[in-house]
Short mmCIF file of C-alpha atoms and ligand atoms in Angstrom, two decimals:
data_model
loop_
_atom_site.label_atom_id
_atom_site.label_comp_id
_atom_site.label_asym_id
_atom_site.label_seq_id
_atom_site.Cartn_x
_atom_site.Cartn_y
_atom_site.Cartn_z
CA UNK A 224 -29.60 87.42 -161.40
CA UNK A 225 -30.53 85.73 -164.73
CA UNK A 226 -33.29 87.93 -166.53
CA UNK A 227 -36.56 86.15 -167.62
CA UNK A 228 -35.86 86.20 -171.01
CA UNK A 229 -32.57 84.27 -170.73
CA UNK A 230 -33.09 80.38 -171.00
CA UNK A 231 -31.26 78.21 -168.49
CA UNK A 232 -29.38 76.43 -171.13
CA UNK A 233 -27.29 79.41 -172.25
CA UNK A 234 -23.76 80.29 -171.21
CA UNK A 235 -23.85 83.86 -170.27
CA UNK A 236 -20.07 83.88 -169.99
CA UNK A 237 -19.64 82.99 -173.56
CA UNK A 238 -20.39 85.76 -176.16
CA UNK A 239 -23.20 85.09 -178.66
CA UNK A 240 -23.10 86.58 -182.07
CA UNK A 241 -26.78 87.21 -181.73
CA UNK A 242 -26.64 89.25 -178.41
CA UNK A 243 -23.58 90.99 -179.84
CA UNK A 244 -25.73 92.24 -182.69
CA UNK A 245 -28.42 93.11 -180.26
CA UNK A 246 -25.94 95.30 -178.54
CA UNK A 247 -24.58 96.97 -181.76
CA UNK A 248 -28.31 97.77 -182.49
CA UNK A 249 -28.87 99.26 -178.90
CA UNK A 250 -30.82 96.38 -177.67
CA UNK A 251 -31.02 95.18 -174.16
CA UNK A 252 -30.87 91.28 -174.55
CA UNK A 253 -27.02 91.05 -173.94
CA UNK A 254 -24.71 90.19 -171.07
CA UNK A 255 -21.46 91.70 -169.89
CA UNK A 256 -19.43 88.88 -172.08
CA UNK A 257 -21.29 89.99 -175.17
CA UNK A 258 -20.73 93.80 -174.51
CA UNK A 259 -17.02 93.11 -173.89
CA UNK A 260 -16.64 91.21 -177.13
CA UNK A 261 -18.77 93.73 -179.17
CA UNK A 262 -16.42 96.37 -177.39
CA UNK A 263 -13.28 94.68 -178.76
CA UNK A 264 -14.95 94.38 -182.11
CA UNK A 265 -15.70 98.27 -182.04
CA UNK A 266 -12.14 98.97 -181.06
CA UNK A 267 -11.06 96.98 -184.31
CA UNK A 268 -13.98 98.22 -186.48
CA UNK A 269 -15.51 101.48 -185.03
CA UNK A 270 -18.09 101.34 -187.73
CA UNK A 271 -19.54 97.94 -186.35
CA UNK A 272 -22.82 99.47 -184.92
CA UNK A 273 -23.14 101.44 -188.28
CA UNK A 274 -22.79 98.33 -190.28
CA UNK A 275 -25.48 96.62 -188.22
CA UNK A 276 -27.83 99.34 -188.77
CA UNK A 277 -27.22 99.65 -192.35
CA UNK A 278 -27.67 95.86 -192.80
CA UNK A 279 -30.95 96.15 -190.65
CA UNK A 280 -32.22 98.99 -192.86
CA UNK A 281 -31.35 96.99 -196.04
CA UNK A 282 -33.62 94.06 -194.58
CA UNK A 283 -36.59 96.43 -193.89
CA UNK A 284 -36.48 97.86 -197.34
CA UNK A 285 -36.16 94.62 -198.99
CA UNK A 286 -39.14 93.10 -197.18
CA UNK A 287 -41.17 96.25 -197.90
CA UNK A 288 -40.11 95.89 -201.53
CA UNK A 289 -41.28 92.35 -201.70
CA UNK A 290 -44.34 92.79 -199.78
CA UNK A 291 -45.29 95.69 -202.19
CA UNK A 292 -44.44 93.34 -205.05
CA UNK A 293 -47.14 90.94 -203.71
CA UNK A 294 -44.88 88.22 -201.73
CA UNK A 295 -47.12 87.11 -198.80
CA UNK A 296 -44.65 84.50 -197.35
CA UNK A 297 -41.44 84.91 -195.80
CA UNK A 298 -38.82 82.44 -194.41
CA UNK A 299 -36.20 84.38 -192.24
CA UNK A 300 -33.31 82.15 -191.26
CA UNK A 301 -30.87 83.71 -188.86
CA UNK A 302 -33.43 85.94 -187.92
CA UNK A 303 -31.88 87.42 -184.68
CA UNK A 304 -33.21 88.80 -181.53
CA UNK A 305 -36.19 91.02 -182.44
CA UNK A 306 -35.39 94.53 -182.90
CA UNK A 307 -37.06 97.61 -184.48
CA UNK A 308 -38.80 96.76 -187.89
CA UNK A 309 -39.02 93.07 -187.73
CA UNK A 310 -39.98 91.12 -190.88
CA UNK A 311 -43.51 90.50 -189.79
CA UNK A 312 -44.14 94.09 -188.70
CA UNK A 313 -43.01 95.46 -192.05
CA UNK A 314 -44.83 92.91 -194.25
CA UNK A 315 -48.10 92.77 -192.18
CA UNK A 316 -48.08 96.58 -192.31
CA UNK A 317 -48.28 96.32 -196.08
CA UNK A 318 -50.37 93.34 -196.27
CA UNK A 319 -52.22 91.90 -193.04
CA UNK A 320 -52.19 88.32 -194.49
CA UNK A 321 -48.54 88.10 -194.82
CA UNK A 322 -47.10 85.06 -192.97
CA UNK A 323 -43.60 84.92 -191.58
CA UNK A 324 -41.53 82.09 -190.18
CA UNK A 325 -38.48 82.86 -188.28
CA UNK A 326 -35.62 80.55 -187.57
CA UNK A 327 -32.58 80.94 -185.39
CA UNK A 328 -30.07 78.75 -183.72
CA UNK A 329 -29.69 81.13 -180.69
CA UNK A 330 -31.88 80.34 -177.64
CA UNK A 331 -32.41 84.06 -176.68
CA UNK A 332 -33.33 84.91 -180.14
CA UNK A 333 -35.81 82.08 -180.12
CA UNK A 334 -37.24 82.85 -176.84
CA UNK A 335 -37.50 86.53 -177.28
CA UNK A 336 -39.15 86.03 -180.79
CA UNK A 337 -41.68 83.68 -179.17
CA UNK A 338 -42.79 86.12 -176.68
CA UNK A 339 -43.37 88.98 -179.07
CA UNK A 340 -45.26 86.66 -181.43
CA UNK A 341 -47.51 85.28 -178.83
CA UNK A 342 -50.52 87.22 -180.18
CA UNK A 343 -49.65 86.96 -183.82
CA UNK A 344 -51.16 83.80 -185.46
CA UNK A 345 -49.46 84.79 -188.82
CA UNK A 346 -45.98 84.39 -187.57
CA UNK A 347 -43.91 81.81 -185.62
CA UNK A 348 -40.40 81.07 -184.58
CA UNK A 349 -38.57 77.81 -184.10
CA UNK A 350 -34.93 76.87 -183.11
CA UNK A 351 -32.76 75.22 -186.05
CA UNK A 352 -29.44 75.53 -187.56
CA UNK A 353 -29.04 76.93 -191.01
CA UNK A 354 -26.52 74.14 -191.71
CA UNK A 355 -29.33 71.55 -191.42
CA UNK A 356 -31.64 73.06 -194.23
CA UNK A 357 -33.57 69.70 -194.48
CA UNK A 358 -34.69 69.85 -190.92
CA UNK A 359 -35.87 73.43 -191.51
CA UNK A 360 -37.85 72.30 -194.65
CA UNK A 361 -39.28 69.53 -192.65
CA UNK A 362 -40.39 71.27 -189.59
CA UNK A 363 -44.15 71.18 -189.03
CA UNK A 364 -44.21 74.73 -187.77
CA UNK A 365 -43.05 75.86 -191.32
CA UNK A 366 -45.72 73.65 -192.87
CA UNK A 367 -48.41 74.97 -190.60
CA UNK A 368 -47.86 78.53 -191.92
CA UNK A 369 -46.19 78.44 -195.24
CA UNK A 370 -47.62 76.86 -198.42
CA UNK A 371 -44.41 75.96 -200.38
CA UNK A 372 -46.43 75.49 -203.85
CA UNK A 373 -46.55 79.35 -203.52
CA UNK A 374 -43.73 81.94 -203.80
CA UNK A 375 -41.77 82.59 -200.54
CA UNK A 376 -39.24 85.08 -199.77
CA UNK A 377 -36.20 83.43 -198.42
CA UNK A 378 -34.14 85.65 -196.00
CA UNK A 379 -30.51 84.81 -195.35
CA UNK A 380 -29.58 88.13 -193.98
CA UNK A 381 -26.29 88.72 -192.11
CA UNK A 382 -25.94 85.19 -191.27
CA UNK A 383 -23.77 83.35 -194.01
CA UNK A 384 -20.67 85.13 -192.73
CA UNK A 385 -20.98 82.85 -189.57
CA UNK A 386 -21.09 79.66 -191.91
CA UNK A 387 -17.69 78.29 -192.73
CA UNK A 388 -16.91 77.00 -196.22
CA UNK A 389 -16.51 73.57 -194.94
CA UNK A 390 -20.22 73.70 -193.92
CA UNK A 391 -20.81 74.29 -197.71
CA UNK A 392 -22.99 77.30 -197.77
CA UNK A 393 -23.71 77.10 -201.57
CA UNK A 394 -25.07 73.64 -201.02
CA UNK A 395 -27.19 74.69 -198.15
CA UNK A 396 -28.77 77.55 -200.47
CA UNK A 397 -29.41 75.01 -203.06
CA UNK A 398 -31.30 72.77 -200.85
CA UNK A 399 -33.43 75.70 -199.84
CA UNK A 400 -33.81 76.96 -203.31
CA UNK A 401 -34.87 73.59 -204.67
CA UNK A 402 -37.83 73.66 -202.23
CA UNK A 403 -39.10 76.92 -203.78
CA UNK A 404 -41.36 77.73 -206.52
CA UNK A 405 -40.41 80.18 -209.49
CA UNK A 406 -41.53 83.71 -208.52
CA UNK A 407 -39.75 83.14 -204.97
CA UNK A 408 -37.07 85.40 -203.81
CA UNK A 409 -33.80 85.14 -202.07
CA UNK A 410 -32.82 88.21 -199.92
CA UNK A 411 -29.24 87.91 -198.77
CA UNK A 412 -26.61 90.05 -197.28
CA UNK A 413 -23.20 89.32 -195.33
CA UNK A 414 -20.22 91.04 -194.25
CA UNK A 415 -17.66 91.48 -197.11
CA UNK A 416 -15.06 94.03 -196.42
CA UNK A 417 -14.13 95.24 -192.97
CA UNK A 418 -10.48 95.14 -193.61
CA UNK A 419 -9.97 98.90 -194.64
CA UNK A 420 -8.13 99.78 -191.34
CA UNK A 421 -4.77 98.07 -190.81
CA UNK A 422 -5.31 94.98 -188.64
CA UNK A 423 -9.04 95.53 -188.54
CA UNK A 424 -9.90 92.17 -190.22
CA UNK A 425 -7.45 90.02 -188.22
CA UNK A 426 -8.83 91.68 -184.95
CA UNK A 427 -12.48 91.02 -185.86
CA UNK A 428 -11.81 87.52 -186.78
CA UNK A 429 -10.17 87.00 -183.52
CA UNK A 430 -12.97 88.56 -181.61
CA UNK A 431 -15.43 86.08 -183.24
CA UNK A 432 -13.38 83.13 -182.83
CA UNK A 433 -14.22 83.41 -179.11
CA UNK A 434 -17.96 82.83 -180.10
CA UNK A 435 -19.55 79.79 -181.56
CA UNK A 436 -19.27 81.35 -184.68
CA UNK A 437 -16.30 82.06 -186.93
CA UNK A 438 -16.48 85.35 -189.10
CA UNK A 439 -16.07 84.44 -192.65
CA UNK A 440 -15.83 87.47 -195.01
CA UNK A 441 -16.61 86.92 -198.72
CA UNK A 442 -16.20 88.90 -201.80
CA UNK A 443 -18.54 89.92 -204.45
CA UNK A 444 -17.88 86.90 -206.77
CA UNK A 445 -18.45 84.45 -204.05
CA UNK A 446 -21.75 86.05 -202.86
CA UNK A 447 -22.93 86.27 -206.52
CA UNK A 448 -22.46 82.53 -206.78
CA UNK A 449 -24.95 82.12 -203.72
CA UNK A 450 -27.63 83.61 -206.09
CA UNK A 451 -27.17 80.65 -208.48
CA UNK A 452 -30.82 80.16 -210.06
CA UNK A 453 -31.93 83.61 -209.03
CA UNK A 454 -31.93 86.58 -211.20
CA UNK A 455 -30.82 89.85 -209.21
CA UNK A 456 -33.26 92.55 -209.21
CA UNK A 457 -32.15 96.00 -209.70
CA UNK A 458 -29.70 97.50 -208.46
CA UNK A 459 -28.14 94.05 -208.13
CA UNK A 460 -25.62 92.97 -205.33
CA UNK A 461 -24.44 96.25 -203.98
CA UNK A 462 -23.11 97.82 -200.65
CA UNK A 463 -26.27 97.68 -198.74
CA UNK A 464 -27.02 101.40 -198.19
CA UNK A 465 -27.06 101.52 -201.91
CA UNK A 466 -30.04 98.91 -202.33
CA UNK A 467 -33.13 101.11 -203.23
CA UNK A 468 -32.17 103.68 -200.63
CA UNK A 469 -35.05 105.86 -199.45
CA UNK A 470 -33.08 109.05 -200.16
CA UNK A 471 -30.23 109.12 -202.69
CA UNK A 472 -27.86 110.69 -199.97
CA UNK A 473 -28.12 107.49 -197.87
CA UNK A 474 -26.26 105.68 -200.64
CA UNK A 475 -23.22 108.02 -200.21
CA UNK A 476 -20.03 106.35 -198.97
CA UNK A 477 -22.16 103.07 -199.02
CA UNK A 478 -18.89 100.91 -199.00
CA UNK A 479 -18.37 101.97 -195.44
CA UNK A 480 -21.11 99.63 -194.37
CA UNK A 481 -18.81 96.59 -195.36
CA UNK A 482 -22.02 94.46 -196.21
CA UNK A 483 -23.02 93.61 -199.66
CA UNK A 484 -26.48 92.64 -200.20
CA UNK A 485 -29.17 91.93 -202.93
CA UNK A 486 -32.41 90.44 -203.71
CA UNK A 487 -32.89 87.72 -206.38
CA UNK A 488 -35.87 86.27 -208.11
CA UNK A 489 -36.10 82.62 -208.80
CA UNK A 490 -36.87 81.89 -212.39
CA UNK A 491 -39.20 79.28 -213.93
C1 SAM B 273 -26.07 89.45 -187.19
S1 SAM B 273 -27.46 88.55 -186.76
C2 SAM B 273 -28.61 88.88 -188.09
C3 SAM B 273 -30.19 88.91 -187.79
C4 SAM B 273 -30.99 89.47 -188.88
N1 SAM B 273 -31.00 88.61 -189.83
C5 SAM B 273 -30.48 90.67 -189.45
O1 SAM B 273 -29.96 90.71 -190.45
O2 SAM B 273 -30.89 91.75 -188.80
C6 SAM B 273 -26.93 86.80 -187.05
C7 SAM B 273 -27.94 85.87 -186.52
O3 SAM B 273 -27.89 84.49 -187.21
C8 SAM B 273 -27.88 83.60 -186.18
N2 SAM B 273 -27.09 82.36 -186.65
C9 SAM B 273 -25.79 82.17 -186.74
N3 SAM B 273 -25.43 80.93 -187.14
C10 SAM B 273 -26.78 80.38 -187.33
C11 SAM B 273 -26.78 79.13 -187.85
N4 SAM B 273 -26.21 78.22 -188.22
N5 SAM B 273 -28.33 78.87 -188.00
C12 SAM B 273 -29.14 79.63 -187.65
N6 SAM B 273 -28.88 80.91 -187.22
C13 SAM B 273 -27.81 81.29 -186.96
C14 SAM B 273 -27.25 84.16 -184.99
O4 SAM B 273 -27.87 83.51 -183.73
C15 SAM B 273 -27.88 85.56 -185.11
O5 SAM B 273 -29.12 85.65 -184.42
#
């Protein structure tokens, strides 16, 4: 039987990257097809769940850093199925007046987010595609909560590796950046190197070809280009466990995370 949280429109036989990620993180919003695909990924890249955790921990530290720095508005695109330490939880713990807009293309991510945000009038979610940034920027729910004449933290975390070069990710980021005022931030991470083990990379790409999203790994130079107009804050673009770790030992062997991430500040 279909659980309450699964909208009628979704195909439970086709793996979704949102539900696979939920599975890597130990969540329960996934189906057999998602678990089989995630299992195939883990056979190719045994670190996949650790990579997801390392990325998620980076996201939490970045939000905490920005909230502590005075940012009160967050636009999180490709926000995923809610899990431990969501953006609004981390930000509103630092400052209760923080406002968060979540956007995801996946119906389960949106439905579950809507459920947990029902009693939070400072956070909202809507369904939209990152590849249509104008529609995100024009959305009434965004404007109901965010004031774009004030700084915003734009979060593009672990989602750009699902956007093909043909969809012009740099142009998407420019469109979003141009809607922000100086003092805004970009938080960005993406899978960069999961090819350390023989055929791992080819096998991983094959797994994701069965989803709606290709897996596009990008190197440091390409990711640095995505920060065009933003000045990277210390320590720059690094393997995510090495980005302002809570404990220095967490940064050891950081390259195993396979994810590069950074935070940039928009100049005036
Ligand atoms: C790996 S999860 C990352 C979730 C969260 N940002 C994090 O880092 O923990 C990737 C998310 O991006 C979403 N996604 C993929 N392509 C997207 C697109 N074109 N537009 C919006 N969301 C997208 C997926 O549905 C999924 O929820």
